[in-house]
PDB file of C-alpha atoms in Angstrom:
ATOM      1  CA  UNK A 521     -16.291 -15.596 -16.391  1.00 67.00           C
ATOM      2  CA  UNK A 522     -19.714 -14.801 -14.880  1.00 77.00           C
ATOM      3  CA  UNK A 523     -20.089 -11.222 -15.989  1.00 86.00           C
ATOM      4  CA  UNK A 524     -21.101 -10.742 -12.330  1.00 90.00           C
ATOM      5  CA  UNK A 525     -20.273  -6.935 -11.286  1.00 92.00           C
ATOM      6  CA  UNK A 526     -20.206  -5.065  -8.049  1.00 92.00           C
ATOM      7  CA  UNK A 527     -19.772  -1.453  -6.872  1.00 92.00           C
ATOM      8  CA  UNK A 528     -17.876  -0.519  -4.180  1.00 92.00           C
ATOM      9  CA  UNK A 529     -17.686   3.313  -3.327  1.00 89.00           C
ATOM     10  CA  UNK A 530     -14.384   4.507  -1.893  1.00 89.00           C
ATOM     11  CA  UNK A 531     -13.693   8.374  -1.775  1.00 86.00           C
ATOM     12  CA  UNK A 532     -10.532   7.540   0.316  1.00 90.00           C
ATOM     13  CA  UNK A 533      -8.793   5.305  -2.105  1.00 91.00           C
ATOM     14  CA  UNK A 534      -7.736   3.047   1.015  1.00 94.00           C
ATOM     15  CA  UNK A 535      -6.061  -0.275   0.639  1.00 93.00           C
ATOM     16  CA  UNK A 536      -8.072  -1.517   4.003  1.00 95.00           C
ATOM     17  CA  UNK A 537     -11.290  -0.390   2.117  1.00 94.00           C
ATOM     18  CA  UNK A 538     -10.328  -2.258  -0.917  1.00 93.00           C
ATOM     19  CA  UNK A 539      -9.675  -5.376   1.094  1.00 92.00           C
ATOM     20  CA  UNK A 540     -12.812  -5.046   2.802  1.00 92.00           C
ATOM     21  CA  UNK A 541     -14.414  -4.890  -0.943  1.00 92.00           C
ATOM     22  CA  UNK A 542     -12.465  -8.199  -1.934  1.00 89.00           C
ATOM     23  CA  UNK A 543     -13.600  -9.822   1.082  1.00 89.00           C
ATOM     24  CA  UNK A 544     -17.333  -8.695   0.519  1.00 91.00           C
ATOM     25  CA  UNK A 545     -17.188  -9.913  -3.115  1.00 90.00           C
ATOM     26  CA  UNK A 546     -15.679 -13.109  -2.641  1.00 88.00           C
ATOM     27  CA  UNK A 547     -16.816 -14.202   0.645  1.00 85.00           C
ATOM     28  CA  UNK A 548     -14.566 -15.864   3.226  1.00 78.00           C
ATOM     29  CA  UNK A 549     -11.102 -16.842   2.283  1.00 77.00           C
ATOM     30  CA  UNK A 550     -10.498 -14.834  -0.851  1.00 73.00           C
ATOM     31  CA  UNK A 551      -7.246 -16.150  -1.611  1.00 73.00           C
ATOM     32  CA  UNK A 552      -8.686 -19.767  -1.965  1.00 74.00           C
ATOM     33  CA  UNK A 553     -11.444 -18.509  -4.335  1.00 80.00           C
ATOM     34  CA  UNK A 554      -9.330 -15.842  -6.555  1.00 80.00           C
ATOM     35  CA  UNK A 555      -6.733 -17.361  -8.500  1.00 76.00           C
ATOM     36  CA  UNK A 556      -5.616 -14.060 -10.057  1.00 77.00           C
ATOM     37  CA  UNK A 557      -7.167 -10.931 -11.117  1.00 80.00           C
ATOM     38  CA  UNK A 558      -6.284  -7.729 -13.394  1.00 78.00           C
ATOM     39  CA  UNK A 559      -6.123  -4.181 -12.311  1.00 79.00           C
ATOM     40  CA  UNK A 560      -4.986  -0.744 -13.224  1.00 75.00           C
ATOM     41  CA  UNK A 561      -1.979  -1.031 -10.705  1.00 80.00           C
ATOM     42  CA  UNK A 562      -3.801   1.386  -8.195  1.00 85.00           C
ATOM     43  CA  UNK A 563      -2.014   1.595  -4.965  1.00 90.00           C
ATOM     44  CA  UNK A 564      -5.012   0.622  -2.869  1.00 93.00           C
ATOM     45  CA  UNK A 565      -5.680  -2.507  -5.231  1.00 90.00           C
ATOM     46  CA  UNK A 566      -1.987  -3.335  -4.991  1.00 90.00           C
ATOM     47  CA  UNK A 567      -2.057  -3.211  -1.153  1.00 94.00           C
ATOM     48  CA  UNK A 568      -5.332  -5.472  -0.670  1.00 92.00           C
ATOM     49  CA  UNK A 569      -3.653  -7.989  -3.386  1.00 90.00           C
ATOM     50  CA  UNK A 570      -0.497  -8.403  -1.442  1.00 91.00           C
ATOM     51  CA  UNK A 571      -2.400  -8.471   2.093  1.00 91.00           C
ATOM     52  CA  UNK A 572      -4.713 -11.173   0.889  1.00 89.00           C
ATOM     53  CA  UNK A 573      -2.215 -13.099  -0.872  1.00 88.00           C
ATOM     54  CA  UNK A 574      -3.693 -12.880  -4.324  1.00 87.00           C
ATOM     55  CA  UNK A 575      -1.816 -13.282  -7.620  1.00 88.00           C
ATOM     56  CA  UNK A 576      -2.150  -9.542  -9.107  1.00 88.00           C
ATOM     57  CA  UNK A 577      -1.598  -8.908 -12.752  1.00 84.00           C
ATOM     58  CA  UNK A 578      -1.205  -5.433 -13.958  1.00 80.00           C
ATOM     59  CA  UNK A 579      -2.147  -3.516 -17.039  1.00 74.00           C
ATOM     60  CA  UNK A 580       0.884  -2.213 -19.278  1.00 71.00           C
ATOM     61  CA  UNK A 581       1.288   1.471 -18.121  1.00 64.00           C
ATOM     62  CA  UNK A 582       0.286   3.605 -21.056  1.00 64.00           C
ATOM     63  CA  UNK A 583      -1.392   1.036 -23.194  1.00 69.00           C
ATOM     64  CA  UNK A 584      -5.062   1.195 -22.660  1.00 67.00           C
ATOM     65  CA  UNK A 585      -5.612  -1.975 -24.674  1.00 70.00           C
ATOM     66  CA  UNK A 586      -4.650  -4.094 -22.002  1.00 69.00           C
ATOM     67  CA  UNK A 587      -7.390  -2.998 -19.855  1.00 73.00           C
ATOM     68  CA  UNK A 588      -9.752  -2.019 -22.356  1.00 80.00           C
ATOM     69  CA  UNK A 589     -12.501  -4.305 -21.144  1.00 77.00           C
ATOM     70  CA  UNK A 590     -12.379  -3.239 -17.373  1.00 78.00           C
ATOM     71  CA  UNK A 591     -12.611   0.316 -18.706  1.00 82.00           C
ATOM     72  CA  UNK A 592     -15.619  -0.098 -20.920  1.00 87.00           C
ATOM     73  CA  UNK A 593     -17.290  -2.126 -17.850  1.00 86.00           C
ATOM     74  CA  UNK A 594     -16.810   0.530 -15.441  1.00 87.00           C
ATOM     75  CA  UNK A 595     -18.161   3.001 -18.054  1.00 92.00           C
ATOM     76  CA  UNK A 596     -21.176   0.776 -18.492  1.00 94.00           C
ATOM     77  CA  UNK A 597     -21.788   0.705 -14.523  1.00 94.00           C
ATOM     78  CA  UNK A 598     -21.188   4.522 -14.145  1.00 95.00           C
ATOM     79  CA  UNK A 599     -23.477   5.278 -16.998  1.00 97.00           C
ATOM     80  CA  UNK A 600     -26.207   3.054 -15.602  1.00 97.00           C
ATOM     81  CA  UNK A 601     -25.757   4.213 -12.087  1.00 97.00           C
ATOM     82  CA  UNK A 602     -26.202   7.719 -13.495  1.00 97.00           C
ATOM     83  CA  UNK A 603     -29.375   6.895 -15.312  1.00 97.00           C
ATOM     84  CA  UNK A 604     -30.863   4.884 -12.191  1.00 96.00           C
ATOM     85  CA  UNK A 605     -30.162   8.035  -9.968  1.00 97.00           C
ATOM     86  CA  UNK A 606     -31.714  10.277 -12.591  1.00 97.00           C
ATOM     87  CA  UNK A 607     -34.867   8.158 -13.122  1.00 96.00           C
ATOM     88  CA  UNK A 608     -35.313   7.836  -9.183  1.00 96.00           C
ATOM     89  CA  UNK A 609     -35.309  11.448  -8.577  1.00 96.00           C
ATOM     90  CA  UNK A 610     -32.959  10.830  -5.824  1.00 97.00           C
ATOM     91  CA  UNK A 611     -30.322  13.573  -4.876  1.00 97.00           C
ATOM     92  CA  UNK A 612     -26.792  13.153  -6.216  1.00 96.00           C
ATOM     93  CA  UNK A 613     -25.674  12.222  -2.483  1.00 96.00           C
ATOM     94  CA  UNK A 614     -27.321   8.742  -3.186  1.00 97.00           C
ATOM     95  CA  UNK A 615     -24.872   8.034  -6.232  1.00 96.00           C
ATOM     96  CA  UNK A 616     -23.154   5.065  -4.042  1.00 95.00           C
ATOM     97  CA  UNK A 617     -26.462   3.348  -3.622  1.00 97.00           C
ATOM     98  CA  UNK A 618     -27.298   4.010  -7.385  1.00 97.00           C
ATOM     99  CA  UNK A 619     -24.026   2.266  -8.285  1.00 97.00           C
ATOM    100  CA  UNK A 620     -24.804  -0.800  -6.127  1.00 96.00           C
ATOM    101  CA  UNK A 621     -28.290  -1.174  -7.335  1.00 97.00           C
ATOM    102  CA  UNK A 622     -27.486  -0.807 -11.120  1.00 97.00           C
ATOM    103  CA  UNK A 623     -24.646  -3.589 -10.441  1.00 96.00           C
ATOM    104  CA  UNK A 624     -27.365  -6.042  -9.096  1.00 97.00           C
ATOM    105  CA  UNK A 625     -30.017  -5.155 -11.090  1.00 96.00           C
ATOM    106  CA  UNK A 626     -27.562  -6.024 -14.025  1.00 95.00           C
ATOM    107  CA  UNK A 627     -26.614  -9.340 -12.218  1.00 96.00           C
ATOM    108  CA  UNK A 628     -30.446 -10.344 -12.125  1.00 96.00           C
ATOM    109  CA  UNK A 629     -31.700  -9.342 -15.505  1.00 95.00           C
ATOM    110  CA  UNK A 630     -32.084 -11.772 -18.345  1.00 92.00           C
ATOM    111  CA  UNK A 631     -29.868 -10.982 -21.276  1.00 90.00           C
ATOM    112  CA  UNK A 632     -30.216 -12.585 -24.607  1.00 94.00           C
ATOM    113  CA  UNK A 633     -27.843 -13.907 -27.137  1.00 93.00           C
ATOM    114  CA  UNK A 634     -27.678 -12.582 -30.980  1.00 94.00           C
ATOM    115  CA  UNK A 635     -30.328 -15.202 -31.949  1.00 96.00           C
ATOM    116  CA  UNK A 636     -32.776 -14.073 -29.159  1.00 95.00           C
ATOM    117  CA  UNK A 637     -32.009 -17.110 -26.732  1.00 96.00           C
ATOM    118  CA  UNK A 638     -32.207 -16.443 -23.113  1.00 94.00           C
ATOM    119  CA  UNK A 639     -28.676 -16.654 -21.582  1.00 93.00           C
ATOM    120  CA  UNK A 640     -28.147 -17.576 -17.907  1.00 94.00           C
ATOM    121  CA  UNK A 641     -27.963 -14.345 -15.535  1.00 95.00           C
ATOM    122  CA  UNK A 642     -24.574 -13.365 -13.918  1.00 94.00           C
ATOM    123  CA  UNK A 643     -26.367 -14.281 -10.601  1.00 96.00           C
ATOM    124  CA  UNK A 644     -27.244 -17.647 -11.754  1.00 95.00           C
ATOM    125  CA  UNK A 645     -23.703 -18.145 -13.152  1.00 93.00           C
ATOM    126  CA  UNK A 646     -22.198 -16.873  -9.848  1.00 91.00           C
ATOM    127  CA  UNK A 647     -24.542 -18.555  -7.301  1.00 92.00           C
ATOM    128  CA  UNK A 648     -25.879 -21.607  -9.170  1.00 93.00           C
ATOM    129  CA  UNK A 649     -29.686 -20.404  -8.934  1.00 94.00           C
ATOM    130  CA  UNK A 650     -31.731 -17.650  -9.867  1.00 94.00           C
ATOM    131  CA  UNK A 651     -32.343 -14.503  -7.667  1.00 96.00           C
ATOM    132  CA  UNK A 652     -35.645 -15.148  -5.763  1.00 94.00           C
ATOM    133  CA  UNK A 653     -36.133 -11.528  -4.990  1.00 94.00           C
ATOM    134  CA  UNK A 654     -38.155  -8.885  -6.270  1.00 93.00           C
ATOM    135  CA  UNK A 655     -37.027  -6.199  -9.087  1.00 93.00           C
ATOM    136  CA  UNK A 656     -37.575  -3.015  -7.603  1.00 95.00           C
ATOM    137  CA  UNK A 657     -36.444  -0.032  -9.227  1.00 95.00           C
ATOM    138  CA  UNK A 658     -34.130   2.475  -7.130  1.00 96.00           C
ATOM    139  CA  UNK A 659     -36.076   5.219  -5.463  1.00 96.00           C
ATOM    140  CA  UNK A 660     -39.352   3.257  -5.349  1.00 96.00           C
ATOM    141  CA  UNK A 661     -41.778   4.120  -2.443  1.00 94.00           C
ATOM    142  CA  UNK A 662     -42.372   1.293  -0.426  1.00 93.00           C
ATOM    143  CA  UNK A 663     -43.941  -0.177   2.850  1.00 92.00           C
ATOM    144  CA  UNK A 664     -41.728  -1.992   5.135  1.00 87.00           C
ATOM    145  CA  UNK A 665     -42.720  -4.270   7.923  1.00 87.00           C
ATOM    146  CA  UNK A 666     -41.619  -2.920  11.369  1.00 83.00           C
ATOM    147  CA  UNK A 667     -39.551  -4.873  13.662  1.00 84.00           C
ATOM    148  CA  UNK A 668     -41.617  -7.455  15.977  1.00 84.00           C
ATOM    149  CA  UNK A 669     -40.054  -5.440  18.931  1.00 86.00           C
ATOM    150  CA  UNK A 670     -42.233  -2.466  17.757  1.00 82.00           C
ATOM    151  CA  UNK A 671     -45.479  -1.768  19.938  1.00 82.00           C
ATOM    152  CA  UNK A 672     -48.071  -1.147  17.375  1.00 79.00           C
ATOM    153  CA  UNK A 673     -51.702  -0.229  18.324  1.00 82.00           C
ATOM    154  CA  UNK A 674     -54.546  -2.306  17.130  1.00 81.00           C
ATOM    155  CA  UNK A 675     -55.619   0.402  14.551  1.00 87.00           C
ATOM    156  CA  UNK A 676     -52.351   1.687  13.783  1.00 83.00           C
ATOM    157  CA  UNK A 677     -50.766   1.460  10.268  1.00 84.00           C
ATOM    158  CA  UNK A 678     -48.477  -1.740  10.572  1.00 84.00           C
ATOM    159  CA  UNK A 679     -46.090  -0.772   8.061  1.00 89.00           C
ATOM    160  CA  UNK A 680     -43.136   1.950   7.747  1.00 88.00           C
ATOM    161  CA  UNK A 681     -43.011   4.052   4.699  1.00 92.00           C
ATOM    162  CA  UNK A 682     -39.689   3.857   3.016  1.00 93.00           C
ATOM    163  CA  UNK A 683     -37.564   4.399  -0.166  1.00 96.00           C
ATOM    164  CA  UNK A 684     -35.862   1.338  -1.870  1.00 96.00           C
ATOM    165  CA  UNK A 685     -32.368   1.899  -2.042  1.00 96.00           C
ATOM    166  CA  UNK A 686     -31.018  -1.605  -2.693  1.00 95.00           C
ATOM    167  CA  UNK A 687     -30.779  -5.070  -1.851  1.00 95.00           C
ATOM    168  CA  UNK A 688     -28.951  -6.443   1.113  1.00 93.00           C
ATOM    169  CA  UNK A 689     -26.368  -8.627  -0.464  1.00 94.00           C
ATOM    170  CA  UNK A 690     -23.994 -10.346   1.857  1.00 93.00           C
ATOM    171  CA  UNK A 691     -20.401 -11.468   1.532  1.00 92.00           C
ATOM    172  CA  UNK A 692     -19.881 -13.784  -1.339  1.00 90.00           C
ATOM    173  CA  UNK A 693     -22.912 -12.892  -3.131  1.00 90.00           C
ATOM    174  CA  UNK A 694     -25.400 -14.532  -0.406  1.00 91.00           C
ATOM    175  CA  UNK A 695     -29.033 -13.366  -0.435  1.00 85.00           C
TER     176      UNK A 695
END
């Protein structure tokens, strides 16, 4: 296990959206990369697993011990996203960006074992190389370079002011 986490917000709890999330997380051909996975037996997850041909092991109903690790990870991500959103000063409507930002920040953050030795990052374990982008806090004021097609006058400001909401991670954790 790589400890790599992702965040896919879906207010509709749609099976099609769950399929898109699987495809984004894994990249092309998820059934070749996911041997099996566990879930709480949510309808949208069952649908996605069936459509994608992935073996789906469910937790035992009414037995929280069978999915306690997953529930603890979900709690950790939600608490982290909540803290990121609060620290950024952004309004609640940006919660989905906060969740994605927190997960990626966790994936590229260096963790240490109980003896203080560095462990490989989740990003490294997943991709085989360290993340080469910048670590930028959610909501940081940044200047973007405009597209080359923009016509900028000689003495105009040559950047666009913006707010950092997260990294663009492509399907299969491609940066």
